[in-house]
Amino acid sequence: MSKIDFSKVLIAQGGGPTAVINQSLVGAVLESRKFRVVDRIYGAYHGVRGIVNEDFVDLTQETTHNLEMVACTPSSALGSTRDKPDLKYCHEIFEVLRAHEIGCFFYIGGNDSSDTVRIVSEEAIKADYPLRVVHIPKTIDNDLMINDHTPGFPSAARWVAQAFAGANLDNWALPGVYIAVVMGRHAGFLTAASALGKKFPDDGPHLIYVPERAFDTERFLADVKATMDKYGRCVVAVSEGISDENHTPIAVKLAEQVEKDAHGNVHLGGGALADMLTELVKTKLGLKRVRADTFGYVQRSFVGCVSDVDQREAREVGEKAVQFALWGDRDGSVTIHRTGFYSVDYRLTPLVEVAGKTKVMPAEFLTADGTDVTDAFRLYLRPLLGSGMPDAYRLRLNPVAKKLRT
């Protein structure tokens, strides 16, 4: 294979937006500008679909100031797509890259995006075309293999922790059962983050259910009843992907109709699971004050709730991707590795070790009964949430002696 011509760089964003994905984009753009061999930096509008449609924008013409403003703005500045490319689709991507004489392709995304990068890399090798391809990690689910954690997750986790802290305060004032369903089809990291909103021993969430442990509706009802008996109230955090011992999603078992997306995945969002669990508690336990919410897209691009640690690392993975590409001699995925408390290092990992695989919560992060997290998880997550986490306080409620109702 001939020497790679790095004069033209292409960057794309894929999958669900995050609060810090634009930090990675801007990190890659500004770092690319530092190399004299780079002449043009293009962005694909709406991910891989934008590549196939040749919808490119010239990021070389963007001012540094505007790029910095975009970096601090949540959501995907280049737009995204849920397309899941197969071999034929990836071949079309490669043909467009070759037609535009792209020498370096950076794709910011999660599991499916890393697999797309792997296939495109293989297509370039088969065609003997000099192309450097690097995957830049991103996902609020925190489910990319090899990575200690993934950019986007800390900010979403910060939002979830704060949301549950607020829900707990509300539930303490007006007791009852409160259920919130959090994103997470296969991995429960984001739901588990709800535990970081607790301060006092009786704070919620009192029960946490994640996909890594089998969910039993009868045991769930028993857990809720026991919590109500103990505290007079109950706050529950549930992953949308909770399943029974046969790996059948609970949303499917309780639903009368099942919706599927374009990839054949069962639709788990939209509030159906929260509504069904609420009705189950009301019907089986006879409780009247039962409320539920579904934390759908809101935690992905919430303005004003961003971890400064997440911002910094999202920028750095973009910068490191460019350095690995232009100084290295292989394709790969940038991965984050914890080296202390708290510091990280970045490595370029072979694509086959990351592409299309899913990481789940390790057993040591969950209690034996599967309804809470351990201190190991709290120690893991707390530094990622960043500085300035809000705190809650209570009145001490010093009692005054009764006169009439003794």
XYZ file of C-alpha atoms in Angstrom:
406
model
C 0.000 0.000 0.000
C 1.287 3.439 -0.919
C 1.911 6.210 1.583
C -1.209 7.825 3.043
C -2.063 11.305 1.828
C -3.326 13.114 4.940
C -4.228 16.321 3.093
C -7.966 15.584 3.360
C -9.612 14.570 6.638
C -13.259 13.577 7.137
C -15.090 13.558 10.486
C -18.578 12.203 11.229
C -20.797 11.708 14.280
C -23.097 8.710 14.736
C -25.707 7.328 17.134
C -27.352 9.191 19.970
C -26.140 12.724 20.751
C -24.434 13.508 24.074
C -23.624 16.597 26.098
C -19.941 16.443 25.091
C -19.742 14.818 21.645
C -18.954 18.201 20.102
C -15.874 18.442 22.312
C -14.540 15.386 20.473
C -15.439 16.906 17.112
C -13.719 20.202 17.889
C -10.754 18.425 19.446
C -10.238 16.490 16.216
C -10.664 19.589 14.032
C -8.304 21.835 15.975
C -5.683 19.121 16.410
C -5.799 18.368 12.670
C -5.123 22.034 11.929
C -1.799 21.750 13.768
C -0.419 19.340 11.149
C 0.966 20.931 7.992
C 0.111 17.874 5.916
C -3.618 18.491 6.500
C -5.083 20.861 3.924
C -8.852 20.291 4.234
C -11.060 19.065 7.091
C -14.538 17.958 6.053
C -17.542 17.047 8.168
C -20.199 14.568 7.049
C -23.675 15.972 7.642
C -25.772 13.306 9.422
C -23.162 10.638 9.899
C -22.582 7.751 7.532
C -25.748 8.607 5.617
C -24.178 11.980 4.903
C -21.075 10.235 3.592
C -23.042 8.020 1.200
C -25.032 11.049 0.029
C -21.840 13.140 -0.210
C -23.298 15.774 2.096
C -20.020 17.306 3.265
C -19.318 20.638 4.941
C -15.905 22.320 4.965
C -14.850 22.650 8.600
C -11.580 24.232 7.497
C -13.498 27.476 7.079
C -14.879 27.534 10.633
C -13.420 30.125 13.008
C -11.696 28.853 16.123
C -13.998 30.946 18.299
C -17.151 29.435 16.835
C -15.706 25.943 17.122
C -15.086 26.548 20.829
C -18.669 27.745 21.278
C -19.952 24.648 19.484
C -17.725 22.453 21.664
C -19.614 23.661 24.745
C -23.010 23.006 23.140
C -24.720 19.611 23.674
C -25.991 17.390 20.840
C -24.309 16.490 17.545
C -23.312 19.640 15.640
C -22.906 17.661 12.423
C -26.169 15.817 12.887
C -26.360 12.060 13.328
C -28.036 8.936 12.019
C -29.315 5.602 13.308
C -28.268 3.805 10.119
C -26.491 0.534 10.929
C -24.253 -0.112 7.913
C -23.747 -3.644 6.609
C -20.925 -4.687 4.280
C -22.628 -3.229 1.191
C -23.299 0.070 2.959
C -19.698 0.257 4.202
C -18.421 -0.405 0.691
C -20.440 2.614 -0.496
C -18.879 4.657 2.301
C -15.430 3.572 1.182
C -16.123 4.415 -2.453
C -17.131 7.963 -1.475
C -13.999 8.341 0.654
C -11.880 7.202 -2.268
C -13.671 9.490 -4.748
C -12.993 12.499 -2.508
C -9.419 11.354 -1.891
C -9.918 11.208 1.872
C -6.764 10.050 3.618
C -8.058 9.986 7.189
C -11.559 9.191 8.481
C -12.630 9.796 12.088
C -15.979 8.446 13.253
C -17.305 9.526 16.672
C -19.775 6.989 18.028
C -20.573 3.865 20.015
C -20.730 0.119 19.365
C -22.250 0.178 15.886
C -20.022 3.073 14.836
C -16.893 1.185 15.872
C -18.030 -1.775 13.798
C -18.589 0.517 10.801
C -15.030 1.800 11.190
C -13.752 -1.790 11.270
C -15.521 -2.753 8.039
C -14.463 0.433 6.208
C -10.872 -0.205 7.287
C -11.061 -3.727 5.886
C -12.546 -2.442 2.613
C -9.655 -0.013 2.209
C -7.121 -2.780 2.815
C -8.826 -5.040 0.249
C -8.753 -2.234 -2.323
C -5.122 -1.375 -1.461
C -6.215 2.207 -0.843
C -4.101 4.217 1.625
C -6.594 5.215 4.338
C -6.271 5.740 8.063
C -9.493 5.092 10.014
C -9.909 5.835 13.729
C -12.953 5.400 15.944
C -13.523 8.067 18.622
C -15.577 6.682 21.566
C -18.964 8.090 22.586
C -22.021 6.692 24.340
C -24.086 7.552 27.399
C -24.629 3.808 27.974
C -20.956 3.373 28.968
C -20.961 -0.025 27.256
C -17.864 0.118 25.014
C -15.414 -2.702 25.667
C -11.852 -2.003 26.881
C -12.753 1.539 28.005
C -12.859 2.312 31.726
C -15.707 4.644 30.819
C -16.969 6.408 27.729
C -17.331 10.138 26.939
C -20.958 11.191 27.268
C -21.696 8.801 30.116
C -20.359 10.971 32.980
C -22.548 13.949 32.032
C -25.639 11.780 31.555
C -24.863 10.040 34.865
C -24.551 13.426 36.567
C -28.009 14.340 35.267
C -29.515 11.031 36.422
C -27.987 11.377 39.901
C -29.359 14.910 40.240
C -32.767 13.955 38.852
C -33.145 11.190 41.423
C -31.920 13.468 44.190
C -34.741 15.846 43.277
C -37.300 13.045 42.940
C -36.265 11.759 46.351
C -36.785 15.189 47.943
C -40.256 15.366 46.410
C -41.078 11.831 47.540
C -39.877 12.573 51.089
C -42.236 15.553 51.304
C -45.208 13.701 49.807
C -44.613 9.967 50.435
C -45.650 7.282 47.993
C -44.103 5.073 45.315
C -42.082 6.768 42.580
C -40.687 4.789 39.632
C -38.334 6.203 36.997
C -37.183 4.266 33.936
C -33.713 5.113 32.644
C -32.038 4.360 29.296
C -30.006 1.141 29.146
C -30.934 -1.807 26.942
C -28.157 -4.199 27.984
C -26.019 -2.267 30.476
C -27.212 -0.679 33.701
C -24.469 1.896 34.323
C -26.741 4.885 33.757
C -29.530 3.562 35.978
C -27.002 2.695 38.683
C -25.832 6.328 38.635
C -29.087 7.167 40.429
C -27.434 5.944 43.643
C -25.014 8.890 43.584
C -27.901 11.224 44.405
C -28.321 9.678 47.876
C -27.100 11.448 51.027
C -29.049 10.212 54.039
C -29.551 6.498 54.912
C -33.261 6.594 54.072
C -32.815 8.461 50.767
C -33.981 6.984 47.482
C -33.587 5.323 45.176
C -34.342 2.536 47.610
C -34.449 -0.053 44.817
C -32.326 -0.215 41.643
C -32.966 -2.731 38.872
C -30.537 -3.202 35.962
C -30.377 -5.580 32.951
C -27.412 -7.453 34.449
C -29.723 -9.155 36.963
C -32.864 -11.130 36.138
C -36.039 -9.239 37.036
C -38.914 -11.063 38.716
C -42.198 -9.166 39.024
C -43.281 -10.989 42.188
C -40.005 -10.215 43.903
C -40.231 -6.616 42.689
C -43.634 -6.261 44.338
C -42.279 -7.815 47.544
C -39.335 -5.380 47.488
C -41.628 -2.391 47.064
C -43.916 -3.554 49.873
C -40.961 -4.140 52.227
C -39.593 -0.678 51.456
C -42.972 0.950 52.046
C -43.282 -0.887 55.370
C -39.823 0.321 56.398
C -39.818 3.937 55.201
C -43.429 4.721 54.354
C -42.292 5.567 50.822
C -40.325 4.015 47.949
C -38.224 5.447 45.097
C -37.335 2.985 42.326
C -34.777 3.257 39.493
C -35.289 0.832 36.602
C -33.341 0.232 33.400
C -35.487 0.099 30.280
C -33.818 -3.204 29.358
C -34.652 -5.243 32.474
C -35.386 -8.850 31.517
C -36.474 -12.094 33.159
C -34.332 -15.195 33.668
C -34.961 -16.193 30.036
C -33.694 -12.791 28.795
C -37.176 -11.711 27.719
C -37.550 -7.947 28.243
C -40.119 -7.154 30.941
C -41.540 -4.486 28.649
C -42.402 -7.284 26.216
C -43.895 -9.579 28.863
C -46.196 -6.885 30.220
C -47.113 -5.258 26.907
C -50.149 -6.155 24.843
C -48.426 -4.968 21.666
C -44.710 -4.918 20.888
C -43.085 -2.253 18.715
C -39.757 -2.745 16.925
C -37.314 -0.267 15.395
C -35.692 -0.345 11.955
C -33.043 -2.805 13.167
C -35.558 -5.241 14.629
C -34.858 -4.214 18.239
C -37.843 -4.208 20.566
C -38.852 -0.611 21.362
C -38.284 -0.227 25.112
C -38.764 3.527 25.540
C -41.730 5.841 25.286
C -42.991 5.377 28.846
C -44.699 2.008 28.394
C -42.594 0.149 30.965
C -43.063 2.891 33.579
C -46.816 2.853 33.042
C -46.982 -0.933 33.252
C -44.934 -1.129 36.476
C -47.061 1.639 37.991
C -50.259 -0.229 37.202
C -48.746 -3.440 38.588
C -47.952 -1.793 41.935
C -51.349 -0.141 42.153
C -53.239 -3.323 41.308
C -51.244 -5.887 43.275
C -50.313 -3.827 46.341
C -53.398 -1.639 46.498
C -51.362 1.556 46.786
C -52.939 4.775 45.550
C -50.055 7.240 45.357
C -47.869 5.658 42.663
C -46.186 7.888 40.099
C -43.716 7.228 37.296
C -41.485 8.960 34.767
C -39.394 7.839 31.838
C -36.009 9.528 31.426
C -35.868 9.209 27.651
C -33.775 11.537 25.522
C -33.633 14.310 28.104
C -30.370 13.228 29.786
C -28.460 12.958 26.500
C -28.173 16.645 25.600
C -29.344 18.478 28.704
C -27.977 22.029 28.776
C -26.293 23.151 31.991
C -25.688 19.728 33.520
C -22.290 18.729 32.153
C -19.370 17.105 33.937
C -16.181 19.121 33.530
C -14.255 15.836 33.632
C -16.393 14.550 30.771
C -15.801 17.722 28.750
C -12.046 17.484 29.159
C -11.821 13.811 28.264
C -14.172 14.127 25.288
C -11.895 16.843 23.920
C -8.797 14.752 24.543
C -10.064 11.605 22.797
C -10.633 13.753 19.701
C -7.125 15.176 19.941
C -5.555 11.771 20.587
C -7.380 10.256 17.612
C -5.625 12.730 15.299
C -2.255 12.121 16.928
C -2.654 8.343 16.696
C -3.735 8.627 13.054
C -0.991 10.929 11.813
C 1.848 9.566 13.951
C 0.788 5.936 14.079
C 0.827 3.149 11.547
C -2.504 1.414 12.174
C -6.244 1.941 12.448
C -8.015 1.541 15.779
C -10.320 2.847 18.474
C -9.216 5.397 21.052
C -9.792 3.901 24.514
C -9.755 5.425 28.008
C -7.808 3.709 30.800
C -7.884 4.733 34.472
C -4.382 5.060 35.890
C -5.045 6.436 39.378
C -7.567 8.246 41.545
C -8.236 10.137 39.488
C -6.294 10.173 36.199
C -6.570 8.516 32.792
C -4.433 7.507 29.841
C -5.413 7.052 26.192
C -4.467 4.154 23.946
C -5.217 3.051 20.402
C -6.912 -0.342 20.641
C -7.414 -2.738 17.696
C -10.898 -2.303 16.272
C -11.781 -5.984 16.610
C -11.524 -5.674 20.404
C -14.184 -2.960 20.542
C -16.331 -3.224 17.415
C -19.850 -4.536 17.871
C -19.256 -5.724 21.446
C -21.116 -4.682 24.601
C -19.691 -4.146 28.079
C -21.968 -4.666 31.081
C -21.626 -3.809 34.756
C -19.160 -6.072 36.591
C -20.584 -8.191 39.411
C -18.648 -6.287 42.076
C -20.637 -3.136 41.267
C -23.942 -4.726 42.341
C -25.129 -5.992 45.723
C -25.952 -9.666 46.183
C -29.711 -9.058 46.097
C -29.384 -7.056 42.872
C -31.366 -4.042 44.091
C -28.516 -1.643 44.915
C -24.944 -0.729 43.989
C -21.815 -1.298 46.054
C -19.243 1.179 47.337
C -16.974 -0.047 44.533
C -19.375 1.453 42.005
C -19.681 4.692 43.967
C -15.881 5.043 44.052
C -15.774 4.287 40.327
C -18.386 6.848 39.337
C -17.942 9.769 41.723
C -14.799 11.295 40.104
C -16.456 11.136 36.675
C -19.371 13.332 37.747
C -17.058 16.323 37.985
C -16.973 19.326 40.289
C -19.817 21.342 41.772
C -22.290 18.529 42.393
C -25.248 20.034 44.289
C -26.072 18.848 47.805
C -29.303 18.547 49.803
C -29.966 19.230 53.474
C -32.767 18.530 55.947
C -34.287 20.214 58.932
C -33.418 18.374 62.148
C -37.106 18.355 63.157
C -36.549 18.818 66.893
C -39.958 17.873 68.362
C -42.070 20.110 70.585
C -44.016 18.392 73.375
C -47.687 17.811 72.575
C -50.406 19.289 74.814
C -53.576 17.605 73.647
C -52.571 14.498 71.684
C -50.213 12.777 74.067
